[in-house]
Short mmCIF file of C-alpha atoms and ligand atoms in Angstrom, two decimals:
data_model
loop_
_atom_site.label_atom_id
_atom_site.label_comp_id
_atom_site.label_asym_id
_atom_site.label_seq_id
_atom_site.Cartn_x
_atom_site.Cartn_y
_atom_site.Cartn_z
CA MET W 1 115.09 -20.05 62.89
CA ILE W 2 117.84 -20.97 65.32
CA VAL W 3 120.42 -18.55 66.68
CA VAL W 4 123.52 -20.58 67.51
CA MET W 5 125.68 -18.83 70.13
CA LYS W 6 129.45 -19.30 70.16
CA PRO W 7 130.85 -21.52 72.92
CA GLY W 8 131.46 -19.40 76.00
CA ALA W 9 128.66 -16.89 75.35
CA THR W 10 127.66 -15.34 78.68
CA PRO W 11 124.08 -15.35 80.02
CA GLU W 12 124.00 -11.59 79.35
CA GLN W 13 124.95 -12.12 75.69
CA VAL W 14 122.24 -14.78 75.35
CA GLN W 15 119.78 -12.39 77.01
CA HIS W 16 120.74 -9.69 74.52
CA VAL W 17 119.80 -12.02 71.65
CA VAL W 18 116.54 -12.95 73.40
CA ALA W 19 115.62 -9.26 73.71
CA LEU W 20 116.41 -8.66 70.02
CA VAL W 21 114.32 -11.64 68.99
CA GLN W 22 111.42 -10.41 71.11
CA ASP W 23 111.76 -6.93 69.55
CA PHE W 24 111.19 -8.58 66.18
CA GLY W 25 107.96 -10.13 67.48
CA LEU W 26 109.23 -13.72 67.78
CA LYS W 27 108.87 -16.11 70.68
CA GLU W 28 112.15 -17.50 71.99
CA HIS W 29 113.08 -20.81 73.58
CA VAL W 30 116.59 -20.93 75.04
CA ILE W 31 118.21 -24.36 74.93
CA SER W 32 121.44 -24.70 76.90
CA GLY W 33 123.63 -27.57 75.72
CA THR W 34 126.86 -28.78 77.26
CA ASP W 35 129.14 -26.61 75.14
CA ARG W 36 126.86 -24.02 73.59
CA THR W 37 123.49 -22.35 73.85
CA VAL W 38 121.01 -21.99 71.02
CA VAL W 39 118.00 -19.70 70.90
CA ALA W 40 115.15 -21.18 68.88
CA CYS W 41 112.89 -18.45 67.54
CA ILE W 42 109.33 -19.19 66.57
CA GLY W 43 107.02 -16.86 64.67
CA ASP W 44 106.71 -14.86 61.49
CA LYS W 45 110.29 -14.30 60.36
CA ARG W 46 109.34 -11.74 57.70
CA THR W 47 109.52 -9.06 60.39
CA VAL W 48 113.05 -10.06 61.38
CA ASP W 49 116.29 -8.28 60.51
CA LYS W 50 118.44 -11.38 60.36
CA GLY W 51 121.62 -9.30 59.94
CA ALA W 52 121.03 -7.53 63.25
CA ILE W 53 120.88 -10.86 65.05
CA GLU W 54 123.90 -12.24 63.20
CA ASN W 55 125.92 -9.20 64.26
CA ALA W 56 125.02 -9.47 67.95
CA PRO W 57 127.98 -10.33 70.21
CA MET W 58 128.94 -14.03 70.37
CA VAL W 59 126.39 -15.13 67.76
CA GLU W 60 127.96 -17.80 65.56
CA ARG W 61 125.22 -18.21 62.95
CA VAL W 62 121.51 -18.01 62.26
CA VAL W 63 119.94 -21.02 60.53
CA PRO W 64 116.38 -21.74 59.42
CA ILE W 65 114.38 -24.60 61.00
CA LEU W 66 113.04 -26.64 58.10
CA SER W 67 110.70 -29.05 59.87
CA PRO W 68 107.15 -27.87 60.63
CA TYR W 69 107.47 -29.12 64.22
CA LYS W 70 110.27 -26.97 65.49
CA MET W 71 110.94 -27.39 69.19
CA ALA W 72 110.37 -31.14 68.94
CA SER W 73 112.84 -31.58 66.12
CA THR W 74 116.46 -32.71 66.19
CA GLU W 75 117.27 -29.62 64.11
CA VAL W 76 116.75 -27.48 67.20
CA LYS W 77 118.12 -29.96 69.72
CA ALA W 78 120.33 -32.81 68.60
CA THR W 79 120.90 -34.33 72.03
CA LYS W 80 118.30 -36.67 73.44
CA THR W 81 115.94 -35.21 76.02
CA GLU W 82 115.80 -37.06 79.31
CA ILE W 83 112.66 -36.55 81.37
CA ALA W 84 112.77 -37.30 85.08
CA ILE W 85 109.60 -39.06 86.22
CA GLY W 86 108.19 -39.88 89.64
CA PRO W 87 109.62 -39.60 93.13
CA ALA W 88 112.83 -41.37 92.08
CA GLY W 89 113.29 -39.06 89.09
CA PHE W 90 113.85 -41.96 86.71
CA PRO W 91 115.35 -40.50 83.49
CA MET W 92 113.07 -41.55 80.64
CA GLY W 93 115.08 -41.24 77.45
CA GLY W 94 118.32 -42.26 79.17
CA ARG W 95 120.33 -45.45 78.75
CA ARG W 96 117.95 -47.57 80.80
CA ILE W 97 114.64 -48.64 79.28
CA GLY W 98 111.75 -47.44 81.46
CA VAL W 99 108.83 -49.82 81.76
CA ILE W 100 105.50 -48.43 82.96
CA ALA W 101 103.01 -51.18 83.82
CA GLY W 102 99.65 -51.49 85.49
CA PRO W 103 95.98 -52.04 84.78
CA CYS W 104 94.10 -50.19 82.07
CA SER W 105 91.81 -48.75 84.77
CA VAL W 106 92.11 -48.45 88.52
CA GLU W 107 89.31 -50.78 89.63
CA SER W 108 89.81 -51.39 93.36
CA ARG W 109 92.25 -50.34 96.05
CA GLU W 110 93.44 -53.87 96.83
CA GLY W 111 93.89 -54.90 93.22
CA PHE W 112 95.75 -51.75 92.25
CA LEU W 113 98.11 -51.85 95.23
CA ARG W 114 98.89 -55.51 94.58
CA VAL W 115 99.74 -54.87 90.91
CA ALA W 116 101.80 -51.88 92.04
CA GLU W 117 103.89 -54.05 94.35
CA LEU W 118 104.40 -56.70 91.70
CA ALA W 119 105.32 -54.13 89.05
CA ALA W 120 107.89 -52.57 91.37
CA ARG W 121 109.30 -55.98 92.19
CA ALA W 122 109.58 -56.83 88.49
CA GLY W 123 111.74 -53.73 87.93
CA CYS W 124 109.21 -51.30 86.43
CA VAL W 125 109.75 -47.57 86.94
CA GLY W 126 106.19 -46.42 86.48
CA LEU W 127 102.69 -47.52 87.38
CA ARG W 128 99.84 -46.87 84.97
CA GLY W 129 96.20 -46.73 85.95
CA GLY W 130 93.41 -44.75 84.37
CA VAL W 131 90.80 -43.10 86.56
CA TYR W 132 89.26 -41.12 83.71
CA LYS W 133 88.61 -43.62 80.94
CA PRO W 134 87.82 -42.71 77.34
CA ARG W 135 85.63 -45.70 76.46
CA THR W 136 84.28 -46.41 73.02
CA SER W 137 80.87 -47.33 74.44
CA PRO W 138 79.03 -45.07 76.91
CA TYR W 139 77.80 -48.25 78.65
CA SER W 140 81.32 -49.49 79.47
CA PHE W 141 83.04 -48.84 82.82
CA GLN W 142 84.01 -45.16 82.78
CA GLY W 143 86.64 -45.24 85.53
CA LEU W 144 86.56 -44.34 89.23
CA ARG W 145 87.24 -40.70 88.37
CA GLU W 146 88.12 -38.59 91.46
CA LYS W 147 87.30 -41.55 93.71
CA GLY W 148 90.46 -43.21 92.36
CA PHE W 149 92.81 -40.38 93.38
CA ASP W 150 93.59 -41.65 96.89
CA VAL W 151 94.57 -45.06 95.53
CA LEU W 152 97.00 -43.50 93.05
CA VAL W 153 98.66 -41.55 95.86
CA GLU W 154 98.76 -44.60 98.12
CA ALA W 155 100.35 -46.73 95.41
CA ARG W 156 103.10 -44.17 94.88
CA LYS W 157 103.77 -44.03 98.62
CA LEU W 158 103.90 -47.81 98.81
CA THR W 159 106.20 -48.40 95.83
CA GLY W 160 107.92 -45.15 94.85
CA LEU W 161 106.81 -45.75 91.26
CA ALA W 162 105.90 -42.84 88.98
CA ILE W 163 102.12 -42.67 88.60
CA VAL W 164 100.91 -42.35 85.00
CA SER W 165 97.25 -41.48 84.49
CA GLU W 166 95.16 -40.05 81.69
CA ALA W 167 93.36 -36.71 81.47
CA THR W 168 90.52 -36.92 78.98
CA GLY W 169 89.52 -33.26 79.22
CA VAL W 170 90.88 -29.84 80.13
CA GLU W 171 88.70 -29.70 83.24
CA GLU W 172 90.38 -32.83 84.67
CA LEU W 173 93.92 -31.57 84.32
CA ALA W 174 94.34 -29.37 87.38
CA ALA W 175 93.24 -32.05 89.86
CA LEU W 176 95.09 -34.88 88.12
CA VAL W 177 98.35 -32.93 88.15
CA GLU W 178 98.17 -32.99 91.95
CA VAL W 179 98.06 -36.80 92.13
CA ALA W 180 99.83 -38.13 89.02
CA ASP W 181 103.52 -37.85 88.11
CA VAL W 182 102.92 -38.16 84.37
CA ILE W 183 99.81 -36.96 82.56
CA GLN W 184 98.77 -39.27 79.74
CA ILE W 185 96.99 -37.78 76.75
CA GLY W 186 95.24 -40.62 74.98
CA ALA W 187 95.04 -41.58 71.34
CA ARG W 188 91.53 -40.20 70.98
CA ASN W 189 92.70 -36.84 72.28
CA MET W 190 95.91 -36.44 70.31
CA GLN W 191 94.31 -33.64 68.32
CA HIS W 192 92.32 -32.16 71.20
CA TYR W 193 94.11 -28.83 70.83
CA PRO W 194 92.68 -27.08 73.90
CA LEU W 195 93.85 -30.06 76.00
CA LEU W 196 97.30 -29.97 74.38
CA GLU W 197 97.56 -26.24 75.10
CA ALA W 198 96.44 -26.78 78.68
CA ALA W 199 99.02 -29.57 79.08
CA GLY W 200 101.58 -27.02 77.93
CA LYS W 201 100.84 -25.04 81.07
CA VAL W 202 101.35 -27.81 83.64
CA ASN W 203 104.64 -28.63 85.28
CA LYS W 204 104.41 -32.40 84.97
CA PRO W 205 105.70 -34.63 82.15
CA VAL W 206 103.14 -35.52 79.49
CA LEU W 207 102.88 -38.87 77.73
CA LEU W 208 101.34 -38.17 74.33
CA LYS W 209 99.91 -41.16 72.53
CA ARG W 210 99.65 -41.30 68.78
CA GLY W 211 96.15 -40.93 67.37
CA PRO W 212 94.88 -44.12 65.71
CA SER W 213 94.78 -42.39 62.32
CA ALA W 214 97.37 -39.68 62.85
CA MET W 215 100.36 -39.34 60.58
CA LEU W 216 103.79 -39.01 62.09
CA GLU W 217 103.99 -35.31 61.33
CA GLU W 218 100.58 -34.61 62.88
CA TRP W 219 101.71 -36.44 66.01
CA LEU W 220 104.90 -34.39 66.25
CA LEU W 221 102.90 -31.21 65.69
CA ALA W 222 100.63 -32.24 68.56
CA ALA W 223 103.76 -32.55 70.74
CA GLU W 224 104.78 -29.13 69.46
CA TYR W 225 101.53 -27.65 70.84
CA ILE W 226 102.49 -28.82 74.34
CA ILE W 227 106.07 -27.58 74.06
CA ASN W 228 104.97 -24.29 72.54
CA GLY W 229 102.61 -23.89 75.49
CA GLY W 230 105.63 -23.95 77.78
CA ASN W 231 106.02 -27.60 78.81
CA ARG W 232 109.08 -29.25 77.30
CA GLN W 233 108.58 -32.51 79.17
CA VAL W 234 106.84 -34.47 76.43
CA MET W 235 107.19 -38.20 75.77
CA LEU W 236 105.71 -39.88 72.71
CA CYS W 237 103.96 -43.24 72.87
CA GLU W 238 103.13 -45.35 69.81
CA ARG W 239 100.00 -47.41 70.50
CA GLY W 240 99.09 -48.77 67.10
CA ILE W 241 97.07 -47.39 64.22
CA ARG W 242 93.84 -48.30 62.47
CA THR W 243 94.36 -50.40 59.34
CA PHE W 244 92.34 -52.92 57.31
CA GLU W 245 93.87 -55.74 59.35
CA ASP W 246 91.62 -57.36 61.92
CA TYR W 247 93.63 -60.13 63.58
CA VAL W 248 94.85 -57.37 65.89
CA ARG W 249 92.99 -54.51 67.60
CA ASN W 250 95.48 -52.02 66.11
CA THR W 251 98.49 -52.44 63.85
CA LEU W 252 101.72 -51.64 65.65
CA PRO W 253 104.09 -49.87 63.22
CA LEU W 254 107.45 -50.29 64.89
CA ALA W 255 109.39 -48.60 62.10
CA VAL W 256 108.07 -45.40 63.64
CA VAL W 257 110.58 -45.85 66.47
CA PRO W 258 113.81 -45.44 64.45
CA GLU W 259 112.10 -42.77 62.33
CA LEU W 260 111.20 -40.77 65.44
CA LEU W 261 114.68 -41.17 66.85
CA GLU W 262 115.99 -39.37 63.76
CA ARG W 263 113.38 -36.64 63.78
CA THR W 264 112.93 -35.82 67.44
CA HIS W 265 114.90 -35.64 70.67
CA LEU W 266 111.84 -36.55 72.76
CA PRO W 267 111.72 -39.96 74.51
CA VAL W 268 109.81 -42.60 72.54
CA LEU W 269 107.70 -45.29 74.19
CA VAL W 270 105.70 -48.14 72.74
CA ASP W 271 102.43 -49.57 74.05
CA PRO W 272 102.18 -53.17 72.78
CA SER W 273 98.95 -53.72 74.72
CA HIS W 274 96.79 -51.33 72.70
CA GLY W 275 99.16 -51.93 69.79
CA THR W 276 98.01 -55.54 69.44
CA GLY W 277 94.91 -56.01 71.59
CA HIS W 278 95.92 -59.58 72.46
CA SER W 279 97.98 -60.55 75.48
CA HIS W 280 99.70 -63.43 73.69
CA LEU W 281 101.27 -60.97 71.24
CA VAL W 282 102.46 -58.51 73.87
CA PRO W 283 105.76 -60.09 75.08
CA ALA W 284 107.19 -60.45 71.56
CA MET W 285 106.25 -56.88 70.67
CA CYS W 286 107.87 -55.62 73.89
CA ARG W 287 111.11 -57.24 72.81
CA ALA W 288 110.75 -55.94 69.27
CA ALA W 289 110.09 -52.39 70.49
CA VAL W 290 113.22 -52.39 72.64
CA ALA W 291 115.25 -53.88 69.80
CA ALA W 292 113.98 -51.08 67.54
CA GLY W 293 115.28 -48.45 69.98
CA ALA W 294 112.30 -47.55 72.15
CA ASP W 295 113.17 -45.70 75.36
CA GLY W 296 110.31 -47.24 77.28
CA LEU W 297 107.17 -49.36 77.27
CA LEU W 298 103.64 -48.81 78.49
CA LEU W 299 102.03 -52.12 79.41
CA GLU W 300 98.67 -53.25 80.69
CA VAL W 301 98.95 -55.75 83.53
CA HIS W 302 96.04 -57.21 85.47
CA LEU W 303 95.85 -59.76 88.31
CA ASP W 304 92.88 -61.45 86.65
CA PRO W 305 92.66 -60.33 83.00
CA GLU W 306 89.51 -62.37 82.33
CA HIS W 307 87.61 -60.25 84.83
CA ALA W 308 89.17 -56.86 84.07
CA LEU W 309 86.69 -53.99 83.75
CA SER W 310 88.58 -52.69 80.71
CA ASP W 311 91.03 -54.10 78.17
CA GLY W 312 91.38 -57.55 79.76
CA ALA W 313 92.13 -59.29 76.46
CA GLN W 314 95.31 -57.29 76.00
CA SER W 315 96.43 -57.33 79.65
CA ILE W 316 99.23 -59.66 80.71
CA THR W 317 99.51 -61.17 84.18
CA PRO W 318 102.16 -60.14 86.72
CA ALA W 319 103.88 -63.49 86.11
CA ALA W 320 104.07 -62.75 82.39
CA LEU W 321 105.40 -59.28 83.22
CA GLU W 322 108.28 -60.82 85.15
CA GLU W 323 109.18 -62.98 82.19
CA VAL W 324 108.99 -60.00 79.83
CA MET W 325 111.29 -57.97 82.07
CA ALA W 326 113.85 -60.78 82.19
CA SER W 327 113.88 -61.10 78.41
CA LEU W 328 114.10 -57.32 77.95
CA ARG W 329 117.33 -57.25 79.92
CA LYS W 330 118.93 -59.43 77.24
CA ILE W 331 117.49 -57.46 74.32
CA ALA W 332 118.49 -54.16 75.91
CA ALA W 333 122.06 -55.37 76.39
CA ALA W 334 122.20 -56.45 72.75
CA VAL W 335 121.35 -52.90 71.62
CA GLY W 336 123.60 -51.08 74.06
CA ARG W 337 120.94 -50.28 76.63
CA GLU W 338 119.86 -51.55 80.06
CA ALA W 339 116.49 -52.68 81.29
C1 PEP T 1 94.85 -46.56 77.73
O1 PEP T 1 96.07 -46.38 77.84
O2 PEP T 1 94.20 -47.28 78.48
C2 PEP T 1 94.15 -45.96 76.57
C3 PEP T 1 92.88 -45.57 76.63
O3 PEP T 1 94.95 -45.90 75.49
P1 PEP T 1 94.73 -45.24 74.04
O4 PEP T 1 94.51 -43.79 74.29
O5 PEP T 1 96.04 -45.53 73.36
O6 PEP T 1 93.57 -45.94 73.40
MN1 MN T 2 93.48 -49.55 78.01
#
């Protein structure tokens, strides 16, 4: 349920409600808006004396939360969440579309730093690069792992871009948090609940990809795990789902973007690289994602896609990235945004 405070409620009056809620065995999340504060209460409400809360000073009303994902829903928070990423604190979820680009995997120092420079020059706000790679085959390149950390740090120093990198297991999280600005949780791990709970304990934004066969509600409940763990900085990233169709690697369901914008206040990104699997389809799907209302894009860019150690077929070149960015500026303007 949500306890809506009257405008002008003092911090002490909010604290009084929090203490009451805790007395009833519920967990509280205080959300301070511009004109009023709400206290979202999560737990078994059978033990709650709703009247006692309603009668507390400066409480306006108590309303149930109907959606199964609670903290992620627009019922609890109607205003969009902006999440500051990287050294520049770029506000993901704000008016400007945030593009995060870079190779699937960090392969070499020189290659990564060069892509970093070109991505920054093209107007990107984030730099992606996996060091822990969840590969379908155990014989494929598995990533540089900890050996890639220094390069991530160097690239941030060089460009000021926010570093986005994936944790594939709980044991990788603590070290990765020290070097990355955004922790990616990949499609294969969307329902890795211990990892989601652990991500709830870190103080870095999390980019949560949709599982290839996850339904929308399961995805939002996965986000809820992270928020419930204590980390409200969650961004969602659609990366395509598994269907019968095989002209693409995954089917990119862009209707999910406007649907999410109704259901959740969290920033919504789209990954047209994994969402199609083919570089020639990526620019059009970038434009379509922005037209549909996406707050950002996650893109694979490689200097020499034909020789990439992972996901070359879906990686665009830096030159193609520049063209995409130029076209996004027009699309963004047409839908009341900036890119
Ligand atoms: C990736 O971003 O390189 C990746 C492994 O993506 P996904 O988890 O969406 O497959
Ligand atoms: Mn990839």
